[in-house]
Coordinates of C-alpha atoms (C1' of nucleotides) in Angstrom, one line a residue:
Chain A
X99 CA -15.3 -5.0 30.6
X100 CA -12.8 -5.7 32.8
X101 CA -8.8 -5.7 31.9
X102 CA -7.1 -8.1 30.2
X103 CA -6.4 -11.6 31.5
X104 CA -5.4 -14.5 29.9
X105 CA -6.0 -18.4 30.6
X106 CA -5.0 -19.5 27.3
X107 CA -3.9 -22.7 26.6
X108 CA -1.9 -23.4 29.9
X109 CA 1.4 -21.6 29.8
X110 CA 1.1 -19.1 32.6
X111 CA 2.3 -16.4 30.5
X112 CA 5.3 -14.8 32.2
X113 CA 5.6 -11.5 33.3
X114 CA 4.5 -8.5 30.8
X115 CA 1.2 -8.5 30.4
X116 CA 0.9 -5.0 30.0
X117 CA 3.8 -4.5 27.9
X118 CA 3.1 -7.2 25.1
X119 CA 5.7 -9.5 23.8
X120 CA 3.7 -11.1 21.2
X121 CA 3.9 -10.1 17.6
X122 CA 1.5 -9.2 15.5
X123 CA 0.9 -8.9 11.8
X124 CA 1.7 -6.8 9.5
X125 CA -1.3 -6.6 7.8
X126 CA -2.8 -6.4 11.2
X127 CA -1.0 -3.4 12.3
X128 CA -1.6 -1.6 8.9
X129 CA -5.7 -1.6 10.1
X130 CA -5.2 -0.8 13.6
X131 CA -5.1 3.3 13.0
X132 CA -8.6 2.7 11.3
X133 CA -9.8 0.8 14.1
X134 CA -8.5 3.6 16.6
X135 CA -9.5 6.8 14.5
X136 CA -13.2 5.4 13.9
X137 CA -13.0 4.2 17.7
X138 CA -12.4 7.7 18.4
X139 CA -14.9 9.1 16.2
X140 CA -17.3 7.0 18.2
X141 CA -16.4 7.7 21.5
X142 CA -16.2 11.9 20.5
X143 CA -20.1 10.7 19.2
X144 CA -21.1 9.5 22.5
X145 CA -21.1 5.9 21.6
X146 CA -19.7 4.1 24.9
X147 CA -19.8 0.2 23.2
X148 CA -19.7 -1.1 20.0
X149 CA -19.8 -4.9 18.5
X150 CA -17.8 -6.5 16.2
X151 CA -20.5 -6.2 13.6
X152 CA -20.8 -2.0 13.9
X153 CA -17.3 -1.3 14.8
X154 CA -16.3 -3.4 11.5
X155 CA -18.7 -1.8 9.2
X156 CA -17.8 1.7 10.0
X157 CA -14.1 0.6 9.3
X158 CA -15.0 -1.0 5.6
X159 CA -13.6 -4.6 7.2
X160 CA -15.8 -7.8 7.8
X161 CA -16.0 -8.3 11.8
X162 CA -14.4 -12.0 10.9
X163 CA -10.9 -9.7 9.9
X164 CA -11.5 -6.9 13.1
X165 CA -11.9 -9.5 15.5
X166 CA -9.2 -11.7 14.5
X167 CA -7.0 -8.7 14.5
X168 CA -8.4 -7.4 17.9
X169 CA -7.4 -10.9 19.1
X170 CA -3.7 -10.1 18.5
X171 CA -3.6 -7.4 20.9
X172 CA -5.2 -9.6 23.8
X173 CA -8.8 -9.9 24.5
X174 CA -10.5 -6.1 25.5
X175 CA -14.5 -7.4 24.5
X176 CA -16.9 -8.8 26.1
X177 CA -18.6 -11.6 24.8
X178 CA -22.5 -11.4 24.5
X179 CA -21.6 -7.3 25.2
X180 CA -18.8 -6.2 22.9
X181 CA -16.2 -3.7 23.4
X182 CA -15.9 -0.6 25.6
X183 CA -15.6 2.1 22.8
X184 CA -13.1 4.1 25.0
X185 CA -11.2 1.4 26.4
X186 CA -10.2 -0.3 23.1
X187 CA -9.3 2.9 21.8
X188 CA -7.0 3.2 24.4
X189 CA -5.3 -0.1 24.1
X190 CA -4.9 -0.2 20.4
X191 CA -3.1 3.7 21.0
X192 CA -1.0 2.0 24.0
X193 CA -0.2 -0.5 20.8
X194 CA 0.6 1.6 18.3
X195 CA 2.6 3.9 20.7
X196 CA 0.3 7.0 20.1
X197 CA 0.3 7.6 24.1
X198 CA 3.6 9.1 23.3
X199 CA 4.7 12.2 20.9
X200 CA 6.5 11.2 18.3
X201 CA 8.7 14.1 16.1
X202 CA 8.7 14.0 12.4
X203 CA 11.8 15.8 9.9
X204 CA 10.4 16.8 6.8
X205 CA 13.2 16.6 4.2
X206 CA 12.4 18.3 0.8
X207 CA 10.5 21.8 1.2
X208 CA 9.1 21.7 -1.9
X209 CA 5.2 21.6 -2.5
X210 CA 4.6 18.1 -1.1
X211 CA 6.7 19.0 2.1
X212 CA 5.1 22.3 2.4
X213 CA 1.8 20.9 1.9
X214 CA 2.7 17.8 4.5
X215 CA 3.9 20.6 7.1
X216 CA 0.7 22.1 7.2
X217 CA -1.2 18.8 7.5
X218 CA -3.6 18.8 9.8
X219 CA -3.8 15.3 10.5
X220 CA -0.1 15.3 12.0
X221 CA -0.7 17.4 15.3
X222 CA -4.3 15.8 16.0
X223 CA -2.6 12.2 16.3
X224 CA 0.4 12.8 18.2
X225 CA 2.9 13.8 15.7
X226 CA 5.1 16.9 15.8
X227 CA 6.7 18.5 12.6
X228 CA 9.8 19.4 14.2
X229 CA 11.9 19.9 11.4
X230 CA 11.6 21.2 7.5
X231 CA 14.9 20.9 5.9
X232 CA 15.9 21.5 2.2
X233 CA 19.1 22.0 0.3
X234 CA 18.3 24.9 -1.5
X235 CA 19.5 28.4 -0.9
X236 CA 16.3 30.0 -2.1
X237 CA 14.1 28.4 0.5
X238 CA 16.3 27.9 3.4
X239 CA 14.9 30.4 6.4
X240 CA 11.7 30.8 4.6
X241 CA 8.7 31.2 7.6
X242 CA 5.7 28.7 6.4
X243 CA 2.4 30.5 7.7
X244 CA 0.2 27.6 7.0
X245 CA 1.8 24.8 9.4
X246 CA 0.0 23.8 12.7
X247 CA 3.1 26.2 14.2
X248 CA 5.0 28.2 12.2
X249 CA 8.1 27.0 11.1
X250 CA 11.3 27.9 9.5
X251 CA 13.0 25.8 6.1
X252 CA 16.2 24.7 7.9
X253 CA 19.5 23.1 6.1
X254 CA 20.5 19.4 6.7
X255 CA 22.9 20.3 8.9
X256 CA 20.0 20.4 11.4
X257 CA 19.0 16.8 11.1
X258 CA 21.7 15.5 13.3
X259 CA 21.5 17.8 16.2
X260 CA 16.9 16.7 16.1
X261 CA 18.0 13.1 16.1
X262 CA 20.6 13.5 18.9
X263 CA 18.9 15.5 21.2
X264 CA 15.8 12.9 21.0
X265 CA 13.3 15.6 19.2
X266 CA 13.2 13.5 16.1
X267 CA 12.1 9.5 16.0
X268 CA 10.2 9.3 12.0
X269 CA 11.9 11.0 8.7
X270 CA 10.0 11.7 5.9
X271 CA 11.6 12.0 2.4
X272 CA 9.8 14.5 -0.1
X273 CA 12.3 15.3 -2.4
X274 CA 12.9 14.8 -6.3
X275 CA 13.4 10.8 -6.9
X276 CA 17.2 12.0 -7.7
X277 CA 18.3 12.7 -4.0
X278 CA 15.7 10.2 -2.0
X279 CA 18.6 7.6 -1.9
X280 CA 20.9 10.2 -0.5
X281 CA 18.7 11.4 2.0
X282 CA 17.8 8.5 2.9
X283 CA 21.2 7.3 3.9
X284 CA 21.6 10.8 6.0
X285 CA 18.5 10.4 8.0
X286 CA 19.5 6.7 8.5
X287 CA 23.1 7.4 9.2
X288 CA 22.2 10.5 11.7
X289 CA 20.0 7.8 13.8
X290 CA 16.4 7.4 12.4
X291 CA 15.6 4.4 12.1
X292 CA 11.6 4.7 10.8
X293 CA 11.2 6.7 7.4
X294 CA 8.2 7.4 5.0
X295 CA 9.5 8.1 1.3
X296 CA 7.5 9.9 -0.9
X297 CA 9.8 10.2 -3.7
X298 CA 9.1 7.8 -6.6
X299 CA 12.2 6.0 -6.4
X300 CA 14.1 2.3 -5.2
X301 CA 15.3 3.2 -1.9
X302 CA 17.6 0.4 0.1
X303 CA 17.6 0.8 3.5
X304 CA 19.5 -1.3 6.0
X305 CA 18.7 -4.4 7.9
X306 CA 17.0 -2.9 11.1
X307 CA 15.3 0.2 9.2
X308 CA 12.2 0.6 8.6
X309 CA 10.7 1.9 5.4
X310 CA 6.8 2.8 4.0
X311 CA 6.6 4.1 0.8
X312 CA 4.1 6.4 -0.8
X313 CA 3.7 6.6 -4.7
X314 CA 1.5 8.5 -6.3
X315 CA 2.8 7.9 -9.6
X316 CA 2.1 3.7 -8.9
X317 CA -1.5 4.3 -7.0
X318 CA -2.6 6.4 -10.4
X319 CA -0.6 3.8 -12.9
X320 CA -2.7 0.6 -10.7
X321 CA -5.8 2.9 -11.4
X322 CA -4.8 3.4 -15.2
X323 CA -4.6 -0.2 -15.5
X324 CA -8.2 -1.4 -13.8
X325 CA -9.2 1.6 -16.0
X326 CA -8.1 0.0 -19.2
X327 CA -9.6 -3.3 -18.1
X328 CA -12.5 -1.7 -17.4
X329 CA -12.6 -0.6 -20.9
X330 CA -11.6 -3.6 -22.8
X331 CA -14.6 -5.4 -20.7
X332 CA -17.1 -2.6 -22.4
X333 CA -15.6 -3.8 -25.6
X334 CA -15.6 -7.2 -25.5
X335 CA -19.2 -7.7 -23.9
X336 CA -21.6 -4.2 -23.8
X337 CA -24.3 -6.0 -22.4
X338 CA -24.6 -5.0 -18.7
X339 CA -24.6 -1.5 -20.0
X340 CA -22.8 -0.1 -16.5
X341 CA -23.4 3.1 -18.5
X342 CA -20.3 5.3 -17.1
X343 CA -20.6 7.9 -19.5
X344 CA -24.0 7.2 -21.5
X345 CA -23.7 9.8 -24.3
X346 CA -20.2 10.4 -23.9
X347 CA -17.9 12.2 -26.3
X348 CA -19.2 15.7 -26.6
X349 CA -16.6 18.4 -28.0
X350 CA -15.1 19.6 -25.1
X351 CA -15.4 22.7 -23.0
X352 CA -12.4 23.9 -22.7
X353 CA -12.5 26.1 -19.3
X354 CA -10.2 24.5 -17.5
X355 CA -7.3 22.6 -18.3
X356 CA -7.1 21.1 -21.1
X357 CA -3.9 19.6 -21.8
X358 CA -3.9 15.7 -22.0
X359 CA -0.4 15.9 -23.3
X360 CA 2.4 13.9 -21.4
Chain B
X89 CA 10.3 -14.3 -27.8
X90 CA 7.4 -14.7 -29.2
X91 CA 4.0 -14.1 -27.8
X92 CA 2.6 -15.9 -25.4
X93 CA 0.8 -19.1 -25.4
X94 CA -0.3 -20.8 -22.8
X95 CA -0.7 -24.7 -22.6
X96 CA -2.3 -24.8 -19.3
X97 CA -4.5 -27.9 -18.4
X98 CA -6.4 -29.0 -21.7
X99 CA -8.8 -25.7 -22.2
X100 CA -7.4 -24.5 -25.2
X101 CA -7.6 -20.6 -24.3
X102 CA -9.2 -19.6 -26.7
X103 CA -9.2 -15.9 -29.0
X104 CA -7.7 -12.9 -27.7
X105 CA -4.0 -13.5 -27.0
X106 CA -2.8 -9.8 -28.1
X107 CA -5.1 -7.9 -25.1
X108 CA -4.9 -10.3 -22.6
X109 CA -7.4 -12.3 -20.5
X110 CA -5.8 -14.0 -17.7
X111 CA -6.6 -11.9 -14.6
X112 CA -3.2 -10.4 -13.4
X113 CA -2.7 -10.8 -9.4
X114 CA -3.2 -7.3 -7.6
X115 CA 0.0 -7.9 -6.1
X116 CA 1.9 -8.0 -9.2
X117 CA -0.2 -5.1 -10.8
X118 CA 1.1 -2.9 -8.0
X119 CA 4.5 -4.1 -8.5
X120 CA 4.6 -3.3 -12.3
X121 CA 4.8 0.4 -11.8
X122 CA 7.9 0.1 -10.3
X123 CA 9.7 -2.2 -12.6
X124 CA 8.5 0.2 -15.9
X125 CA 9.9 2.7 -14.4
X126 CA 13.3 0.8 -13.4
X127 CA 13.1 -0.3 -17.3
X128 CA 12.6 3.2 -18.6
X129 CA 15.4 4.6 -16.4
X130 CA 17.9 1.6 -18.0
X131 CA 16.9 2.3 -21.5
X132 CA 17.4 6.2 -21.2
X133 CA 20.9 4.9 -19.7
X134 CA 21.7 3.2 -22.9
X135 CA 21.1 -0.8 -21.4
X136 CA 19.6 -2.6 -24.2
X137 CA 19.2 -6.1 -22.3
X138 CA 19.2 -7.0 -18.6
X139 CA 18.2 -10.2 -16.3
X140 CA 16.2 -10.7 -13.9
X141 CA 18.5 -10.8 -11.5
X142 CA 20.1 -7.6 -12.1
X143 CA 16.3 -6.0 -12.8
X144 CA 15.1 -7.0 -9.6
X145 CA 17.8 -6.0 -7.6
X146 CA 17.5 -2.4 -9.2
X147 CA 13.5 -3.1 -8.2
X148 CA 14.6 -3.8 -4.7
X149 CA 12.6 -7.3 -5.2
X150 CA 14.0 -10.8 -5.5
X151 CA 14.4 -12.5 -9.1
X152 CA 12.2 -15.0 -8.8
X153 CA 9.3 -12.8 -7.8
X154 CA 10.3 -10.5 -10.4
X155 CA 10.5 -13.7 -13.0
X156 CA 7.3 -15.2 -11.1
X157 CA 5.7 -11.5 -11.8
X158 CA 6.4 -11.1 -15.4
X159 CA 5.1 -14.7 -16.1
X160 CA 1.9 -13.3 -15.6
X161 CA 2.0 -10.8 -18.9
X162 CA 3.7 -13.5 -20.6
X163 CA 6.9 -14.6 -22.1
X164 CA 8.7 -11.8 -23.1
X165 CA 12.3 -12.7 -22.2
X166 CA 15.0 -14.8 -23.7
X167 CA 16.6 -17.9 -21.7
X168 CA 20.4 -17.7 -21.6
X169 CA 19.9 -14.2 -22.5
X170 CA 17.3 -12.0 -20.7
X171 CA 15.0 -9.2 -21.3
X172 CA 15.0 -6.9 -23.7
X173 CA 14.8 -3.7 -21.6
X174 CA 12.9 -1.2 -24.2
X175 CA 10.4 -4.1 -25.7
X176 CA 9.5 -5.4 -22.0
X177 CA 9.0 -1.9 -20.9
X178 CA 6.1 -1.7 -24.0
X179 CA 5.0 -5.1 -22.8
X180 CA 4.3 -3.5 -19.5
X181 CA 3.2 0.0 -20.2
X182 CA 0.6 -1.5 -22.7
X183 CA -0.5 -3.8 -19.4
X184 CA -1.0 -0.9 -17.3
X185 CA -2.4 1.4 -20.2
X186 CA 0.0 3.6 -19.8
X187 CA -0.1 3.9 -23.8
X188 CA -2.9 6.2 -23.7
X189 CA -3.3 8.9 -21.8
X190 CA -5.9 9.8 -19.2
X191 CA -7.3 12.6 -17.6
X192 CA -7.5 13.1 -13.7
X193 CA -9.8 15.7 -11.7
X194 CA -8.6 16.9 -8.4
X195 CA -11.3 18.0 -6.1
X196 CA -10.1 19.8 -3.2
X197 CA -7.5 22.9 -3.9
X198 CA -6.0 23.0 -0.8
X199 CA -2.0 22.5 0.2
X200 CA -2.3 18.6 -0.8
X201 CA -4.6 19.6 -3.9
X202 CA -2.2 22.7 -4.9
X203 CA 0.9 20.2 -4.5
X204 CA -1.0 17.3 -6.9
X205 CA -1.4 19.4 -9.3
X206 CA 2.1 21.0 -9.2
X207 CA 3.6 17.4 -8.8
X208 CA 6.0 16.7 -11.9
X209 CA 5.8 12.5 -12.0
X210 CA 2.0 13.3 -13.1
X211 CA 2.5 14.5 -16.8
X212 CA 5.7 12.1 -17.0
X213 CA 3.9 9.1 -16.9
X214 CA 0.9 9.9 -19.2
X215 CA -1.5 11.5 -16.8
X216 CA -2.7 15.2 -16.9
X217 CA -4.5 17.0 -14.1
X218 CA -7.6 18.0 -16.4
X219 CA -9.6 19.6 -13.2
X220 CA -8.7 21.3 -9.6
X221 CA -12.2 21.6 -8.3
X222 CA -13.2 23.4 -4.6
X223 CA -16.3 24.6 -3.0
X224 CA -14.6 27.3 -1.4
X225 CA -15.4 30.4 -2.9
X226 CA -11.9 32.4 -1.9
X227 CA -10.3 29.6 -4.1
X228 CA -12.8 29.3 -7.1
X229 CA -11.0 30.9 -9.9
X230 CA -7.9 31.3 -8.8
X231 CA -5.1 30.6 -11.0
X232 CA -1.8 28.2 -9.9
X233 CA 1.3 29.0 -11.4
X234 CA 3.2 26.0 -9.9
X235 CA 1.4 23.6 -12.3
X236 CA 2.7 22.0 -15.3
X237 CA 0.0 23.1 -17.3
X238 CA -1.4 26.8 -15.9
X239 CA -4.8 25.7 -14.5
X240 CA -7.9 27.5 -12.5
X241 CA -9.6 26.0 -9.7
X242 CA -13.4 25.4 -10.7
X243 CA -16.6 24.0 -9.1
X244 CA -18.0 21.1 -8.4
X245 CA -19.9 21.9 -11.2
X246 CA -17.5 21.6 -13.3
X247 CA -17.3 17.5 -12.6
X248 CA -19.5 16.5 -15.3
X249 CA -18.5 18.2 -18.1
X250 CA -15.4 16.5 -17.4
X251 CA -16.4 12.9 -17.4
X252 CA -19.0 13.1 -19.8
X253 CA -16.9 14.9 -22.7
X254 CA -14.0 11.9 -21.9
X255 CA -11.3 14.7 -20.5
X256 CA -11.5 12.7 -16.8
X257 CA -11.3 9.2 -16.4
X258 CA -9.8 8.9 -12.8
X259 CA -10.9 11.2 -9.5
X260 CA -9.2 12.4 -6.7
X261 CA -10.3 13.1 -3.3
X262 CA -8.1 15.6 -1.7
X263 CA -10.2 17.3 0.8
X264 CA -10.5 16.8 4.5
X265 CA -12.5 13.8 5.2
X266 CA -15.3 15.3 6.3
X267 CA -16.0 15.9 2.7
X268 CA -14.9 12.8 1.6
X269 CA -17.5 10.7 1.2
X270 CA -19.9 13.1 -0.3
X271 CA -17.3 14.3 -2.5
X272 CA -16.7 10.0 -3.6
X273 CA -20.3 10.2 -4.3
X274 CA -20.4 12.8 -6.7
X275 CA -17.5 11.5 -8.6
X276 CA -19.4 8.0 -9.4
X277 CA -22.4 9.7 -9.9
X278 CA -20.4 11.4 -12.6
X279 CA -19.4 8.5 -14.2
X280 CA -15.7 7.9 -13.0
X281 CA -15.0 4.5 -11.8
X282 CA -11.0 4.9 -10.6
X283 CA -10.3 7.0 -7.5
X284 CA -7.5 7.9 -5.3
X285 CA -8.1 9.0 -2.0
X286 CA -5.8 11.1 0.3
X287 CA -8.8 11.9 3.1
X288 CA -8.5 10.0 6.0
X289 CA -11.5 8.6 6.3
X290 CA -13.4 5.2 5.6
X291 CA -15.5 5.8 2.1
X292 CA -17.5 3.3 0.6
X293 CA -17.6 3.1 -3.1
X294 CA -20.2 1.1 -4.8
X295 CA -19.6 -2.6 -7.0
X296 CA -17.5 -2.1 -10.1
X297 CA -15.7 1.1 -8.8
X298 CA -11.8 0.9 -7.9
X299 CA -10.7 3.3 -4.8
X300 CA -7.1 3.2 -4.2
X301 CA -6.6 4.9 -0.6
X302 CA -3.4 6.9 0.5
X303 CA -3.2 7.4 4.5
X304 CA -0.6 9.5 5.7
X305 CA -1.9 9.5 8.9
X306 CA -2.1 5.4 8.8
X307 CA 1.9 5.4 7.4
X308 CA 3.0 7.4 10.6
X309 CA 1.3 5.4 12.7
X310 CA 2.6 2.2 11.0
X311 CA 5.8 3.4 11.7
X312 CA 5.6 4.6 15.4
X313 CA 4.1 1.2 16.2
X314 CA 8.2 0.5 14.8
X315 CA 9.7 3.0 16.6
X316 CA 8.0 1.8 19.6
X317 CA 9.2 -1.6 19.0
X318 CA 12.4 -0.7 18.5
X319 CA 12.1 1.2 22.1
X320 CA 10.6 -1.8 23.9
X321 CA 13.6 -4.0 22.6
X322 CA 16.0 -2.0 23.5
X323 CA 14.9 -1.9 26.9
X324 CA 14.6 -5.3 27.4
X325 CA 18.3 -6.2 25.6
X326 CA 20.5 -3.6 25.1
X327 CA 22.8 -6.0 24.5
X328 CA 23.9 -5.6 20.2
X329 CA 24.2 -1.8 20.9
X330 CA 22.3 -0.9 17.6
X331 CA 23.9 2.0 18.0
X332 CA 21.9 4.5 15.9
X333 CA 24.8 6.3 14.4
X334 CA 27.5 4.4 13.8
X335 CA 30.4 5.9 11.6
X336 CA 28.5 7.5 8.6
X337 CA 28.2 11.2 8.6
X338 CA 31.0 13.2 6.5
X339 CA 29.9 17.0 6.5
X340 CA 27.8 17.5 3.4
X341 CA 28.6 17.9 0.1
X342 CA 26.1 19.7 -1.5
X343 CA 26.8 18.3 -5.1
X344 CA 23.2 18.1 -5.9
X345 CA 21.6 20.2 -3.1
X346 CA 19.6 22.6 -5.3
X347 CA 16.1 21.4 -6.9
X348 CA 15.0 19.3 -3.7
X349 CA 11.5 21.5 -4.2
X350 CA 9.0 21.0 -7.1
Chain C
dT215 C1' -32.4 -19.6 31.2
dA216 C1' -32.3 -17.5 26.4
dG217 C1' -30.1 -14.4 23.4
dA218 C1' -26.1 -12.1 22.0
dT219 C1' -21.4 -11.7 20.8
dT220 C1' -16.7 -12.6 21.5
dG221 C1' -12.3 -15.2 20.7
dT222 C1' -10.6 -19.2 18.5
dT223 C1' -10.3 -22.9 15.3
dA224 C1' -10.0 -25.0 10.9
dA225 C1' -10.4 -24.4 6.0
dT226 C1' -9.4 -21.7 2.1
dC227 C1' -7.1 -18.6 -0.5
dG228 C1' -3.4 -15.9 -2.4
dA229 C1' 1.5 -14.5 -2.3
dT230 C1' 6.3 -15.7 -1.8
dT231 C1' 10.2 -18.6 -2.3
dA232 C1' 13.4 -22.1 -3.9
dA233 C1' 14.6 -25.2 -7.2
dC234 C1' 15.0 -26.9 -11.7
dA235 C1' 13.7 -28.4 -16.4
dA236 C1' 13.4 -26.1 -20.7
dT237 C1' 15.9 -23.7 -23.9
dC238 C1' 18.5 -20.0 -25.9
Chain D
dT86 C1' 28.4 -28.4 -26.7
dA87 C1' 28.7 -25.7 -22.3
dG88 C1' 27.0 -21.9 -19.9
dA89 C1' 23.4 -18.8 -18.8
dT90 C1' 19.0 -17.6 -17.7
dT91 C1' 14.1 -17.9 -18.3
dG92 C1' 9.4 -19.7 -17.2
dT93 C1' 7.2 -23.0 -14.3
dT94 C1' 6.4 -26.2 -10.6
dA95 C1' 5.9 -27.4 -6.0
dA96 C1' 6.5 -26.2 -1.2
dT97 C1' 5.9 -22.8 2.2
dC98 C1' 4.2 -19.0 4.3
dG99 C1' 0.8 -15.5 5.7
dA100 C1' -3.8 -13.6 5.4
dT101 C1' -8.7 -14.1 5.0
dT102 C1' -13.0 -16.2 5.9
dA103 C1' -16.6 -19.0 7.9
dA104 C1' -18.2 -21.3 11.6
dC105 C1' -18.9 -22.2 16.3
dA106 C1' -17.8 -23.2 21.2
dA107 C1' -17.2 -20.3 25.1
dT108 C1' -19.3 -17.2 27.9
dC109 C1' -21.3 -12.8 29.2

DNA sequence: TAGATTGTTAATCGATTAACAATC
DNA sequence: TAGATTGTTAATCGATTAACAATC
């Protein structure tokens, strides 16, 4: 195994090895929490090394992609061995800055916020809720039983005092499409700089902000369209009969929710 | 206008030029979502004609993407004029297949399956939760009131039915990831070929089915790797004092505080 | 040494962008 | 006709992939 050194091509590389000055891809980063939560998995299995070849499959990637990406953050395997399961974790956690707690303001207490609060997957990877705020009169100082620790609906005024006092780094927006853009520029303008937006809306942020989005309503319309296609490619050529629904069409059976109305 | 025709390099294309053949670029199908929805907003606000440069910038993308994007469905705008805001947003919904309406099945009722189902952008856009499915007996048959359309959480059993009388075309996995991947199997076996998954886990789905995957675990980490970033630089240079809250904040102003639930 | 597997290179592919000819 | 704006082209950029030299 060994740590990290680095000949590569001449340049002596200055200082900060540790640190990393280097910047790596997007599309890299994006597949690094993969790589560390099936790294994890492994190591909580047992499994002290892994190659390229395993460690890829179990993460749905070629091992062309997870080493190139693994080569970004510096060079953790060993060649003819592969990588320490344990010690790769570690470096991709140092990368993504998981060795630290990072605290998370909920705005919107509505289902989605309430159901995000009591997430599970928050707490286990280094992420506090320490905030739920909302707007509304009938939820504000409602206790939510289900979160990870209890918590109490709070009003916006609270947002500043999280940022500023350093208990706050990532804002989440879970309110009606209607007041993302407002909230938005209130976490932004209270000091947050790093915001997931849930609400199905065009947000702008400024330069220096950084914003991921999550749409349902897109992630179901891209389904709806490879669905369509799916069905226009039945029509047009039967042949490979990729049977989804052999018989198909029956009456109904109308136990649960029917509906199909818009 | 007119439809769209399509010189190309000698093959003369030939039939269907109503449904489409040419293979649409994943990145623009993810992007049209957004601009039928941008579309559909301008036509409720009365704009019968708009440009590409004024319908990207409400997109948040540039015009020549925008321009570059539509290109792909075919000509549907006017030069020296623009696009006709109601007759490109058919163009587009008949693209996605949003013209039809299609049924999804939730399995797992818990916070993030109760919030789906209660989540209003679903029934707006032609979907319709047709199935909340658990195999947890204290939630089998109980009734949610949030939801657009009362519904009772059913069985696994229940799946079938579903797909095979044509109520389901598109699945969703909302349970914890252990479940996930038995739960993905079930849902081809079934016969549905679009999911959505919220579990955070890697599931393998087999040739021929689409899985679109939502991390929120992966997001937050996306975003701390930012935050750390952000951190690290201003360590090193705390020279352009991006000083986190600049002028901004004015008290409130609770104009449109109240829905901000669901 | 022989076998295994990494880290890197070069080729390919797809997406973005800028510019402009076509055309309303 | 003059001005505006699309649809397309060509250049650029970034991501993926395959192959292999380095090396354990």
């Amino acid at each position: 195994m060994s740590a990290a050194r680095a000949p590569r091509t001449s340049v002596p590389a200055l200082g900060t090895d540790a640190v990393s000055t280097r910047s790596i891809p997007p599309a890299t980063v994006a597949r690094l929490p993969v790589y560390h939560r099936v790294l994890t998995q492994l190591s909580d299995a047992g499994v002290a090394l892994v190659s390229s070849e395993d460690l890829a499959s179990a993460c749905g990637v070629s091992s062309a992609k997870l080493r190139k990406d693994l080569s970004h953050l510096g060079s953790y395997g060993t060649r003819g061995v592969g990588y320490d399961v344990r010690f790769l974790a570690y470096q991709i956690s140092r990368e993504l800055g998981l060795t630290q707690p990072w605290g998370v303001v909920i705005v919107g207490a509505g289902n989605l916020g309430q159901a995000l609060v009591s997430y599970r997957g928050f707490a286990s990877r280094g992420f506090a809720v320490v905030g739920l705020l909302d707007s509304n009169p009938d939820v504000i100082g409602r206790e939510l039983p289900n979160a990870a620790t209890p918590i109490t609906v709070g009003t916006m005024a609270d947002l500043e005092p999280l940022v500023r006092s350093g208990q706050a780094q990532i804002g989440v927006i879970a309110t009606p499409a209607e007041a993302a853009q407002d909230v938005c520029d209130r976490l932004v303008a209270a000091g947050l700089r790093s915001i997931l937006n849930f609400a199905p809306a065009v947000i702008t942020v400024p330069e220096g902000v950084e914003m991921r989005k999550v749409d349902l309503a897109v992630e179901l319309q891209i389904l709806a369209f490879h669905e369509q296609r799916r069905a226009e490619e039945q029509e047009v050529s039967p042949k490979a009969a990729a049977g989804p629904i052999p018989g198909a069409q029956t009456p109904v059976a109308e136990k649960l929710g029917e509906a199909i109305n818009a």
